Coordinates of C-alpha atoms and ligand atoms in Angstrom, one line a residue:
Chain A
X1 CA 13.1 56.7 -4.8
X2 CA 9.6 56.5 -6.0
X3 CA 7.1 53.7 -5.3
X4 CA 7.3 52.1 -8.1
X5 CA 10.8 51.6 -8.0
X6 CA 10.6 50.3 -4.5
X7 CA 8.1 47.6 -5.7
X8 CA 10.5 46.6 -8.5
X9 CA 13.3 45.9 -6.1
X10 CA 10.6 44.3 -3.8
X11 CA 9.7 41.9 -6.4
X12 CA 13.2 41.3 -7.4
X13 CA 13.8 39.9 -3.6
X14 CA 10.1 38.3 -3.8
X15 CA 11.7 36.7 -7.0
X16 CA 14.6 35.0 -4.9
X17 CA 12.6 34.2 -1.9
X18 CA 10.0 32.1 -4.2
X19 CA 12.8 30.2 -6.1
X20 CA 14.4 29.9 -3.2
X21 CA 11.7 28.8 -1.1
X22 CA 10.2 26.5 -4.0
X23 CA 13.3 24.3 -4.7
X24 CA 13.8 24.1 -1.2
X25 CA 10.6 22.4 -1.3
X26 CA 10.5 20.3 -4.2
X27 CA 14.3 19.3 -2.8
X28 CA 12.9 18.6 0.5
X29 CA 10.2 16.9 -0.4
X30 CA 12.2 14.1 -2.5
X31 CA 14.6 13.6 0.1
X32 CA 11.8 13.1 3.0
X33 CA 10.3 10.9 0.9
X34 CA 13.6 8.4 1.2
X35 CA 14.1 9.5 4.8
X36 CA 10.4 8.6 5.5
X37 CA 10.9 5.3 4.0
X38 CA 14.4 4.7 5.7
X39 CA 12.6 5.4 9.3
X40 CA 10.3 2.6 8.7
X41 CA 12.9 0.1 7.3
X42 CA 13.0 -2.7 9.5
X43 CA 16.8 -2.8 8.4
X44 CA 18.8 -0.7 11.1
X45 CA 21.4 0.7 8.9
X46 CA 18.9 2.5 7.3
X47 CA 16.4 3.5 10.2
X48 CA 18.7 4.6 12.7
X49 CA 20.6 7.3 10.6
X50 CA 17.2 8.7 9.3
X51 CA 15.9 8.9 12.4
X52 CA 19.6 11.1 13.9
X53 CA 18.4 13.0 11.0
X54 CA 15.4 13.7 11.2
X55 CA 16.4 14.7 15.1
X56 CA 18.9 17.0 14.1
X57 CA 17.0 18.7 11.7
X58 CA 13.9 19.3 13.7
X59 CA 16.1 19.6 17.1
X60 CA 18.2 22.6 15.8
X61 CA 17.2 26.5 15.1
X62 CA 17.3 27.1 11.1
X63 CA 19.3 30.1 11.6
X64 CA 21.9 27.3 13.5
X65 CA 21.9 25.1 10.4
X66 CA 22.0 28.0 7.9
X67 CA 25.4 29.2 9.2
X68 CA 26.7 26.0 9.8
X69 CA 26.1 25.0 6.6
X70 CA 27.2 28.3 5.1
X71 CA 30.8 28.1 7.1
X72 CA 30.7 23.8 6.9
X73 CA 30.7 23.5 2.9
X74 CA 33.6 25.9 2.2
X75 CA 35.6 24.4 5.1
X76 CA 34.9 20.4 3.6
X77 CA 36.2 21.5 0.2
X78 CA 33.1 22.6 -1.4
X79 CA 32.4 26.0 -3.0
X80 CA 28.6 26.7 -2.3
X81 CA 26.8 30.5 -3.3
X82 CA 25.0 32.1 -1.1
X83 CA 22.0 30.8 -2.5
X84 CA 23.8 27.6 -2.5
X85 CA 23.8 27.3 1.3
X86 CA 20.2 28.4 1.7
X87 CA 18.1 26.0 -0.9
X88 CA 20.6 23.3 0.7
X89 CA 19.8 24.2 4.6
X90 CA 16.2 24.8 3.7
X91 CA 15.7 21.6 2.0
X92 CA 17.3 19.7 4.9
X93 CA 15.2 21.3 7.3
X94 CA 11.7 20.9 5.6
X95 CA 13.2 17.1 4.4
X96 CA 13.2 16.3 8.2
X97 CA 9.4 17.7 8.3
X98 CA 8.2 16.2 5.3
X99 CA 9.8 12.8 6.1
X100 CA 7.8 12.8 9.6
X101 CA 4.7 14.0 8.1
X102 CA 4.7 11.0 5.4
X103 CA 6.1 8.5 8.3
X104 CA 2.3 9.4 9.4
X105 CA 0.6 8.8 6.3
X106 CA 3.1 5.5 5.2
X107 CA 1.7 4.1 8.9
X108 CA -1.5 4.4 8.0
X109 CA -1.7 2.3 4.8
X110 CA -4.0 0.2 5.2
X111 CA -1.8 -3.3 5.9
X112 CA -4.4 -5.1 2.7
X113 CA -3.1 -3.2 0.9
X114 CA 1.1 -4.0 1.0
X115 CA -0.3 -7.7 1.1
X116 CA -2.2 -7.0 -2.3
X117 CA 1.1 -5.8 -4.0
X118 CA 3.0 -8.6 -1.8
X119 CA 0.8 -11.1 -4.4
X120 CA 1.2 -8.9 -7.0
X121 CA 4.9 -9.8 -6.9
X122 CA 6.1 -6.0 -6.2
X123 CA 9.4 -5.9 -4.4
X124 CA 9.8 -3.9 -1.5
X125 CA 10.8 -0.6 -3.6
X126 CA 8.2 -0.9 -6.0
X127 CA 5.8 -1.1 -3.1
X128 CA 7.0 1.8 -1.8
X129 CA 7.2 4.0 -4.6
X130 CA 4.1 2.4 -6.4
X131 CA 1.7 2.0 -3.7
X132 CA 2.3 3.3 -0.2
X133 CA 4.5 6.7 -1.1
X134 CA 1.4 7.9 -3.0
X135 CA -0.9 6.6 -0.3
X136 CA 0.7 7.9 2.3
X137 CA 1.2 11.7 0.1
X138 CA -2.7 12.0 -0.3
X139 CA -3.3 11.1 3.4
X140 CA -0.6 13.7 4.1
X141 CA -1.3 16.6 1.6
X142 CA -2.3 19.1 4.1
X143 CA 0.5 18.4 6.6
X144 CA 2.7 18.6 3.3
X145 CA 1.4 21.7 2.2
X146 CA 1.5 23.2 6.1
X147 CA 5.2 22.6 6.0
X148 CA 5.4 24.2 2.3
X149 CA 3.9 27.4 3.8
X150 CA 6.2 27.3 6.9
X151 CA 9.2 27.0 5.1
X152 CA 8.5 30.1 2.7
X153 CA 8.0 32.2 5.7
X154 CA 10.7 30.7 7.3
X155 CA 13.2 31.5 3.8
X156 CA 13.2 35.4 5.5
X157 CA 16.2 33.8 7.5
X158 CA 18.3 32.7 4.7
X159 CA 19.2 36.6 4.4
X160 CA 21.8 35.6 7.1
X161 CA 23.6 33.8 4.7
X162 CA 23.9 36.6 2.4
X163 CA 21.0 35.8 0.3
X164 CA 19.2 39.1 -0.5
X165 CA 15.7 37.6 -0.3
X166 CA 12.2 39.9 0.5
X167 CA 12.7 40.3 4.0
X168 CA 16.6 41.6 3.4
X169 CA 15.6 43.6 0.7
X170 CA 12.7 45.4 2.7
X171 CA 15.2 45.8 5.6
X172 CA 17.8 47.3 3.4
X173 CA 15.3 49.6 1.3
X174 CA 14.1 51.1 5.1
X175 CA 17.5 51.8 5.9
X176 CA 17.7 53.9 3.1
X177 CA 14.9 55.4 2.6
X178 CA 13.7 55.7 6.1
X179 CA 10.2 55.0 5.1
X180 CA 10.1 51.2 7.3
X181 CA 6.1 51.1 7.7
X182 CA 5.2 51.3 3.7
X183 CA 7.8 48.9 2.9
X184 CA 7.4 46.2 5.8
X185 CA 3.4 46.8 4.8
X186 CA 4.2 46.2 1.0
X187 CA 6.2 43.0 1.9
X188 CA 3.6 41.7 4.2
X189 CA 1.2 41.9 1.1
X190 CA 3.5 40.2 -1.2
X191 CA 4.2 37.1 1.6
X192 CA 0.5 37.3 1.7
X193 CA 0.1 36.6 -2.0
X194 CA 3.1 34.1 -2.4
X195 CA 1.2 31.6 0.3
X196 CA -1.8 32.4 -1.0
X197 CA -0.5 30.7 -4.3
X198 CA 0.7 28.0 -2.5
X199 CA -2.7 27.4 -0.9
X200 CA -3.9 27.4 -4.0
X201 CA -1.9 24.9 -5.8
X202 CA -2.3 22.6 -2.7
X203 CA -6.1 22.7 -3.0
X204 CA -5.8 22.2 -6.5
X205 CA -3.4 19.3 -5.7
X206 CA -6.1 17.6 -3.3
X207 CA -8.7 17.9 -5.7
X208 CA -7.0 16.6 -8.8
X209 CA -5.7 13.4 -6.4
X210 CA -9.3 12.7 -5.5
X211 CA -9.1 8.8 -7.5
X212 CA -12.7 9.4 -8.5
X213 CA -14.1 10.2 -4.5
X214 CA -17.0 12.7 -4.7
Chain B
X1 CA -3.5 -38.5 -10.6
X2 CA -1.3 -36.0 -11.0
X3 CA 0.1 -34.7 -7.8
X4 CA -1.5 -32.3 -5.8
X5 CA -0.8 -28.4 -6.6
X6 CA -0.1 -28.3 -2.6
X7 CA 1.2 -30.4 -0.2
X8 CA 0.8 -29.6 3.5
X9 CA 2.6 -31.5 6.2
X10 CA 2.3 -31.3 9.8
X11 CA 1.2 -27.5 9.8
X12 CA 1.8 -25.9 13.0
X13 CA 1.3 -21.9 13.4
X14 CA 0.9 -20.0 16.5
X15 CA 0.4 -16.4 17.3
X16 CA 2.4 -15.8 20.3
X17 CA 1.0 -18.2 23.1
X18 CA -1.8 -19.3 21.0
X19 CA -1.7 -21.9 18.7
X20 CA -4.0 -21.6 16.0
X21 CA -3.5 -24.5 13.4
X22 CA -2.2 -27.6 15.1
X23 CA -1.1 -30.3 12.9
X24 CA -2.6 -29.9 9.5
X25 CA -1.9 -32.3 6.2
X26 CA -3.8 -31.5 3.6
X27 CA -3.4 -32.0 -0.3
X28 CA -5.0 -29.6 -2.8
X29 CA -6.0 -31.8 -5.9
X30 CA -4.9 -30.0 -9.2
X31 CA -8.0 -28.2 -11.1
X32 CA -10.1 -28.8 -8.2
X33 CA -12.2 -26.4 -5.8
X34 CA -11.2 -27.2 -2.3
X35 CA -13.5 -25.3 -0.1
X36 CA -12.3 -24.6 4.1
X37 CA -15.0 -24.6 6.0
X38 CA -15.3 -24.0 10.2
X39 CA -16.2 -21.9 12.8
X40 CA -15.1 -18.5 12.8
X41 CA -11.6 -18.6 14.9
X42 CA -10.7 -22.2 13.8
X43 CA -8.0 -20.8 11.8
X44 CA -9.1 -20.8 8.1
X45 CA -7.8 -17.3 7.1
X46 CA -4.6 -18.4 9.0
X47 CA -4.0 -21.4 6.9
X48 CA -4.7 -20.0 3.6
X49 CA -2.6 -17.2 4.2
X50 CA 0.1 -19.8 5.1
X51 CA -0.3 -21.0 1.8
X52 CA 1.0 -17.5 0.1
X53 CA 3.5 -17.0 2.9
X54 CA 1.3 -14.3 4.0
X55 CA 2.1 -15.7 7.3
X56 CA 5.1 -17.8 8.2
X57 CA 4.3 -21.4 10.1
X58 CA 5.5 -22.2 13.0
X59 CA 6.9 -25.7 12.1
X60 CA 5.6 -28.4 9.2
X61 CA 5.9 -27.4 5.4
X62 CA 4.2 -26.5 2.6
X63 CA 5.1 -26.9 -1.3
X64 CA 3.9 -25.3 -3.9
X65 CA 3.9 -27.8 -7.1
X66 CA 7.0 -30.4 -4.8
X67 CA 8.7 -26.7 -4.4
X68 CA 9.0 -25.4 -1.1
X69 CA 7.4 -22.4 -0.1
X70 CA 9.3 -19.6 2.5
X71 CA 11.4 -21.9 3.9
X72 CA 14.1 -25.1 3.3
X73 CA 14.1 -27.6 5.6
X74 CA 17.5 -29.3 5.8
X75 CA 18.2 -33.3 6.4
X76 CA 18.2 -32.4 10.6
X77 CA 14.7 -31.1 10.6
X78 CA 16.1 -27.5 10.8
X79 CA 15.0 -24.8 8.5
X80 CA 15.8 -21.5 7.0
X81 CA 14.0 -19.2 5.9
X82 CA 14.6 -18.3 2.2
X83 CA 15.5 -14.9 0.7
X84 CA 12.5 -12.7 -0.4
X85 CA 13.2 -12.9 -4.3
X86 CA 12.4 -16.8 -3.8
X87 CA 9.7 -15.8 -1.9
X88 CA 8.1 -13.5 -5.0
X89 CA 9.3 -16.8 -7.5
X90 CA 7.4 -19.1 -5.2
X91 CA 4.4 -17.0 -5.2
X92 CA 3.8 -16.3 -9.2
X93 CA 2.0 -19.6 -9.0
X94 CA -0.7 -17.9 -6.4
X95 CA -3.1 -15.7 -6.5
X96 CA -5.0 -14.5 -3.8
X97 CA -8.2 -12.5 -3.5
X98 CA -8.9 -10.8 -0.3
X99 CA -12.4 -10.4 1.8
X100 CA -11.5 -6.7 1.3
X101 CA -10.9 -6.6 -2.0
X102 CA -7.8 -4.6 -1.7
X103 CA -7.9 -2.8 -4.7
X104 CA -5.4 0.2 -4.8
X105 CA -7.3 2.9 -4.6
X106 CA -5.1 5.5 -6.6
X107 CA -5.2 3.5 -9.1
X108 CA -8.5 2.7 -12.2
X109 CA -9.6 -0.9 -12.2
X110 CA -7.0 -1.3 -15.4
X111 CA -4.2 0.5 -13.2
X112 CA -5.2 -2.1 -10.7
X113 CA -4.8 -4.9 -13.1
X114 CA -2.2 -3.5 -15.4
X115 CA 0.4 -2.6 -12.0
X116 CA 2.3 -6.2 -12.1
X117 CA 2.6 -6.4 -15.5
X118 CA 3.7 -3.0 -15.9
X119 CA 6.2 -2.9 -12.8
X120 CA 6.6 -6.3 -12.6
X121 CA 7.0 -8.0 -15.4
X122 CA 8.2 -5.3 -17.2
X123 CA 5.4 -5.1 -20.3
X124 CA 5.1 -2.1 -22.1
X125 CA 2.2 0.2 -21.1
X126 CA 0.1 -0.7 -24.1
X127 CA 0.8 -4.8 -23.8
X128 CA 0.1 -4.3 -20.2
X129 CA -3.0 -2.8 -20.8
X130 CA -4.5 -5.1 -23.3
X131 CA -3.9 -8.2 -21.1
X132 CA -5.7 -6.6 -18.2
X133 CA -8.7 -5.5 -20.5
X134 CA -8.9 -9.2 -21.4
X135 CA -9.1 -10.1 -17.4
X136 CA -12.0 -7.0 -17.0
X137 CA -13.9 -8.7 -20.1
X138 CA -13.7 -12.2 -18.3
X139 CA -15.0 -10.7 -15.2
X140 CA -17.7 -8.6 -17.0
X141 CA -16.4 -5.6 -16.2
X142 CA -14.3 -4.0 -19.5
X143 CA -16.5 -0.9 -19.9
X144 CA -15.7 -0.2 -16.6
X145 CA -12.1 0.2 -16.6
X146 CA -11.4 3.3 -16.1
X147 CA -13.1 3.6 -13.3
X148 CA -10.8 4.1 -9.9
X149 CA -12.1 1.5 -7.0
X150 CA -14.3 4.3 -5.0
X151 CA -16.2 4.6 -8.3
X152 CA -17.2 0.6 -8.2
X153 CA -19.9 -1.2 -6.2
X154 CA -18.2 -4.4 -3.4
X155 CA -19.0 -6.7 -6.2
X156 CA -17.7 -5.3 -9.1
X157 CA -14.7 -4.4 -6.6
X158 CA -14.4 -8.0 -6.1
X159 CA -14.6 -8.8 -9.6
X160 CA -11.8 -6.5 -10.7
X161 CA -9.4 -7.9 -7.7
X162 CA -10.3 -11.2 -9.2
X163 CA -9.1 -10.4 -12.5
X164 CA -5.6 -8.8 -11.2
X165 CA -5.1 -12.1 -9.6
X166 CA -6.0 -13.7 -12.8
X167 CA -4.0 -11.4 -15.2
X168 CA -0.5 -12.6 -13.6
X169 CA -1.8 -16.5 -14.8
X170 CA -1.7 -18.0 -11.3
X171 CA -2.1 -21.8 -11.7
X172 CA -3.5 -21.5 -7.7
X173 CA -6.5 -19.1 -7.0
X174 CA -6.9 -18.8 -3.0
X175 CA -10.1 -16.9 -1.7
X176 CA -10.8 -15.7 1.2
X177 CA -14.1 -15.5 2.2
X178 CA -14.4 -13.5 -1.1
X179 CA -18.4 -12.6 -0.6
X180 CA -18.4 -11.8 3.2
X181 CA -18.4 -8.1 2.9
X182 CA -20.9 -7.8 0.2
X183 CA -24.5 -6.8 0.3
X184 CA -26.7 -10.2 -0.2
X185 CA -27.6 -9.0 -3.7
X186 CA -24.0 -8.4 -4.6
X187 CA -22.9 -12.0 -3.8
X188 CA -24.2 -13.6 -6.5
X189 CA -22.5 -12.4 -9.2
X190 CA -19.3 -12.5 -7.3
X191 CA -19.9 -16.2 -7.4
X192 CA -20.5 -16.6 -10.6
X193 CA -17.1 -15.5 -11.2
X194 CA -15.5 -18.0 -9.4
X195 CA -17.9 -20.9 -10.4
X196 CA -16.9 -19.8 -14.1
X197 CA -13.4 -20.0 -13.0
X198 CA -13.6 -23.5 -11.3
X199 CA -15.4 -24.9 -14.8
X200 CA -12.2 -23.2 -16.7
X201 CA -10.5 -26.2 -14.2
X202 CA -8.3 -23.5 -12.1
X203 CA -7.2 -25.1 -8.9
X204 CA -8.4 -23.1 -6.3
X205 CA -9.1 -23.1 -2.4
X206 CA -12.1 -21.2 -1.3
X207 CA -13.0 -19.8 2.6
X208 CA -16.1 -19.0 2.4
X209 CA -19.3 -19.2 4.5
X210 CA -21.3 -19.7 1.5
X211 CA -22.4 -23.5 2.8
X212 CA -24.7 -23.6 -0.7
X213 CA -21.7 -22.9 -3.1
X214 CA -19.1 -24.9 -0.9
X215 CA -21.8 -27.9 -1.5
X216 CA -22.6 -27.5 -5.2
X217 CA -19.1 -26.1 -6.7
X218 CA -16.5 -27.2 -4.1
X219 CA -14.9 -30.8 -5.1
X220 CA -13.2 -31.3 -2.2
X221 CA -14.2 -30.2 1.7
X222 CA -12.3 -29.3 4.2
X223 CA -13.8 -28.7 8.1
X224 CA -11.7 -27.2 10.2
X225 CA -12.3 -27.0 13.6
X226 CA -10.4 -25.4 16.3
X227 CA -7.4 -25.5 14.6
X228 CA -7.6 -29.1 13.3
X229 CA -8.7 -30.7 10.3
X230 CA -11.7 -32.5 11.5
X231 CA -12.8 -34.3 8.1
X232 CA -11.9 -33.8 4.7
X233 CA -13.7 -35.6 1.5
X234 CA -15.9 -34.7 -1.2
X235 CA -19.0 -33.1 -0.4
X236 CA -21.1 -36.1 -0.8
X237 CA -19.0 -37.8 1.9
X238 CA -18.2 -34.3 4.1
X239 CA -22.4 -33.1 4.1
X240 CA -23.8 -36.9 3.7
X241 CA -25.6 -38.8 6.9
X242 CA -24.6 -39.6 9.4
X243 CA -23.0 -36.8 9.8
X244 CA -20.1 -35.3 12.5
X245 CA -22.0 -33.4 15.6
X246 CA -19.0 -30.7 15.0
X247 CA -20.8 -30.5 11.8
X248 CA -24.2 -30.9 12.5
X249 CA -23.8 -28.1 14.9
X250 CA -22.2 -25.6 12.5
X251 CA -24.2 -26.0 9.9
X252 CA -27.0 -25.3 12.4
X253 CA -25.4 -21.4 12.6
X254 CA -25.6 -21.2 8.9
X255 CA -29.0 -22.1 7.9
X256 CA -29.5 -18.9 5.9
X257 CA -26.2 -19.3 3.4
X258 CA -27.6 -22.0 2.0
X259 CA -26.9 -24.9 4.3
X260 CA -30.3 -25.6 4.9
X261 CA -30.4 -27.3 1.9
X262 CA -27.7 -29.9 3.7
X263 CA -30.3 -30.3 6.7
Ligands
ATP301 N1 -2.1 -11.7 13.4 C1 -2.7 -12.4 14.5 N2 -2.2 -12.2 15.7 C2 -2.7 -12.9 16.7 N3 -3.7 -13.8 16.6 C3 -4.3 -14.0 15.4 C4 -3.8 -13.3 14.2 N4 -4.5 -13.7 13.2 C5 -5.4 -14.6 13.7 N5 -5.3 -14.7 15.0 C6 -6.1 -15.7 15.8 O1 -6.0 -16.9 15.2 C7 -7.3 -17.6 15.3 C8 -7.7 -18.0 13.9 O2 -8.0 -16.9 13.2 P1 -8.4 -17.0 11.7 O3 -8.6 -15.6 11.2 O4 -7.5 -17.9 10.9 O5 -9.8 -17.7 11.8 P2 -11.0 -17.9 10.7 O6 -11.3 -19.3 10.8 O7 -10.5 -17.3 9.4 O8 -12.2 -17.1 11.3 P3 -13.3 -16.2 10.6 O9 -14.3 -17.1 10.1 O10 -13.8 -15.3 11.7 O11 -12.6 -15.4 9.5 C9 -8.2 -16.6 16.0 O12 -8.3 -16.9 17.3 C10 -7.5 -15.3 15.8 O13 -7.8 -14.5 16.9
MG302 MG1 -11.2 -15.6 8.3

């Protein structure tokens, strides 16, 4: 196999491992949101299950979750792809993150604030989604975008779940064509690339949200 | 006369251990400026912030307009507290504007006034809009609009947070010492405001440790002292000689906002 085909096959697994890893955290990041919002509900049927979750989800390995979920679904009467069972575990996972990360930022609202929209007549939703959500995700951005960046490293374990992602396919392509250094060196590059997008789009993020600060 | 926009009887509110107001009845004429005045720690923030349920009371009631506000109190003296849609209802007749300001700052000055209408009251974007630009023109400030509350000096801050009270047509306007965190030079035209407000005959109750523009705009005085109303009346009869030594001796600490003009 020539190079060039090895970097076609490369980018076919890069290919998975970003829309993988991407969904995962849009996913994620819409379900913290609620779970960050349940944690701080003064209403115990909602804060006690969203804090067992986020426990669970930060207290066990991925690679635990990923097969649990891969061999849980199927078992409960749902049929789930491979790819299924990662964007699923992986959103979860960076869900329990995310939701702890904005529990930070939601905290530190400045109390004014929910008082102002108290006035304003906002009910306790539209506080949340109008005024201390985005609050709290600009205080949060670089946490947010820490966990992002963790979570597309950490999508090299949804191979265990059959998905044939960059890390798999590298493995894979060594095994066959015995050449392990050039390829685990071409895949560093790529992962190197892929969160260096990410950076990117999160200091783009911060600098759009700036609400007119120099 | 009409009667009073609020009624307060027998006001009690403590914060843990402490009790802070201790038996307040005060009325709050209709298009009138009542104006709270005391020593910092008598409890002024407390009570206006009782008035918007900001803060529940301990015992004693409030109504807003003969309604009750936060809680019902039943033929034993018991009360409950009422459910937080009643609450909001309650409240549509209030406005309140903040010592700091408490614009949202992800949010323009017309996002800031436009958010109730728009999430609220359910107005369409455009509707929404134009009735906030009417509140920025009243407070001076429609060419600044699209600026976001970082982008605005403590005054003109002040004047937009004044207007989003304003564009949800509160028939109550409470302040809270509204000029305390400006720069001297900033006050004035925060002031001006209100003063313009007060000859539009809005009923409003002012904090404020401006002892000039209590005196010349307020209608009605309230002292407040340690928790307890210590006089109430019209300026003339509030500032005139002889005059309470509670008074005399607080007015004493506030020679330069304006009181010396009392002395
Ligand atoms: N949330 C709270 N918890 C505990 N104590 C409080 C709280 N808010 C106010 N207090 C206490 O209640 C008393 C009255 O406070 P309040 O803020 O009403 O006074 P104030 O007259 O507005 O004073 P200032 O002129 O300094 O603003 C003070 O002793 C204050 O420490
Ligand atoms: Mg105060």
């Amino acid at each position: 196999m020539n190079s060039w085909k090895l970097w076609m096959l490369l980018l076919q697994g890069a290919g998975l491992t970003v829309a993988v890893s991407l969904l995962s955290i849009a996913i994620g990041l819409a379900i913290g949101a609620v779970i960050s919002a349940g944690m701080l509900s003064s209403k115990q049927v909602f804060a006690v299950p969203s804090r067992l979750f986020v426990s669970f989800f930060r207290g066990v390995p991925l690679l635990v979750q990923l097969l649990l979920i891969y061999n849980l679904l199927p078992a409960i009467g749902i049929n789930v792809s491979s790819v299924g069972a990662a964007i699923t575990g992986l959103s979860l996972c960076t869900a329990a993150y995310q939701a702890e990360n904005l529990r930070g930022g939601l905290m530190s609202v400045p109390k004014g604030l929910i008082e102002a929209a108290e006035m304003a007549g906002l009910n306790a939703t539209q506080q949340f989604r109008r005024i201390r959500l985005p609050i709290a995700f600009r205080l949060t951005l670089p946490a947010i975008i820490n966990e992002a960046i963790m979570i597309l490293k950490a999508s090299s374990l949804v191979s265990v779940v059959g998905v044939v992602e960059l890390t798999r396919m590298t493995q894979d392509l060594s095994a066959s064509t015995y050449r392990p250094l050039e390829l685990f060196a071409m895949a560093g590059v790529i992962y190197f690339i892929i969160n260096w997008g990410l950076s990117f789009i999160g200091s783009y993020t911060e600098n759009a949200i700036r609400w007119g600060r120099p | 006369m009409s009667h009073p926009a609020v009624t307060i009887r027998g006001l009690h509110k403590s914060f843990g251990a402490v009790e802070v107001l201790r038996g307040i009845d005060l009325d709050i004429p209709r298009a009138q400026v009542t104006c709270l005045i005391g020593p910092s720690g008598s409890g002024k923030s407390t009570l206006l912030r009782c008035m918007a349920f900001l803060e529940e009371t301990s015992s004693g009631s409030i109504l807003i307009d003969d309604a009750p506000l936060g809680f019902r109190t039943h033929a034993d003296g018991s009360r409950t507290r009422l459910p937080a849609a009643d609450i909001r209802t309650a409240r549509r007749k209030i406005g309140m504007v903040f010592q700091q300001f408490n614009l949202w700052p992800h949010m323009t000055a017309l996002g800031n006034v436009s958010e109730a209408l728009k999430t609220v009251q359910k107005l369409g974007r455009r509707e929404a809009e134009d009735r906030a630009m009417v509140q920025l023109k009243k407070v001076g400030l429609a060419e600044r609009a699209d600026h976001f509350p970082s982008q605005l000096s403590g005054g003109q801050q002040q004047r937009v947070a004044i207007a989003r009270a304003l564009a949800l047509e509160p028939e109550i306007m409470l302040f809270d010492e509204p000029t305390s965190s400006l720069d001297p030079e900033l006050t004035g035209e925060v002031l001006n405001v209100m003063r313009a407000l007060a000859d539009d005959g809005m009923t409003m109750v002012v904090v404020s440790h401006e002892i000039g523009f209590s005196a010349s705009v307020g209608q009605k005085i309230a002292f407040l002292d340690q928790g307890q109303l210590l006089l109430t009346g019209t300026p003339t009869e509030v500032f005139g000689k002889p005059r309470h030594p509670r008074l005399d001796q607080f007015l004493e600490t506030y020679l330069d906002r304006g009181a010396a003009m009392l002395l």
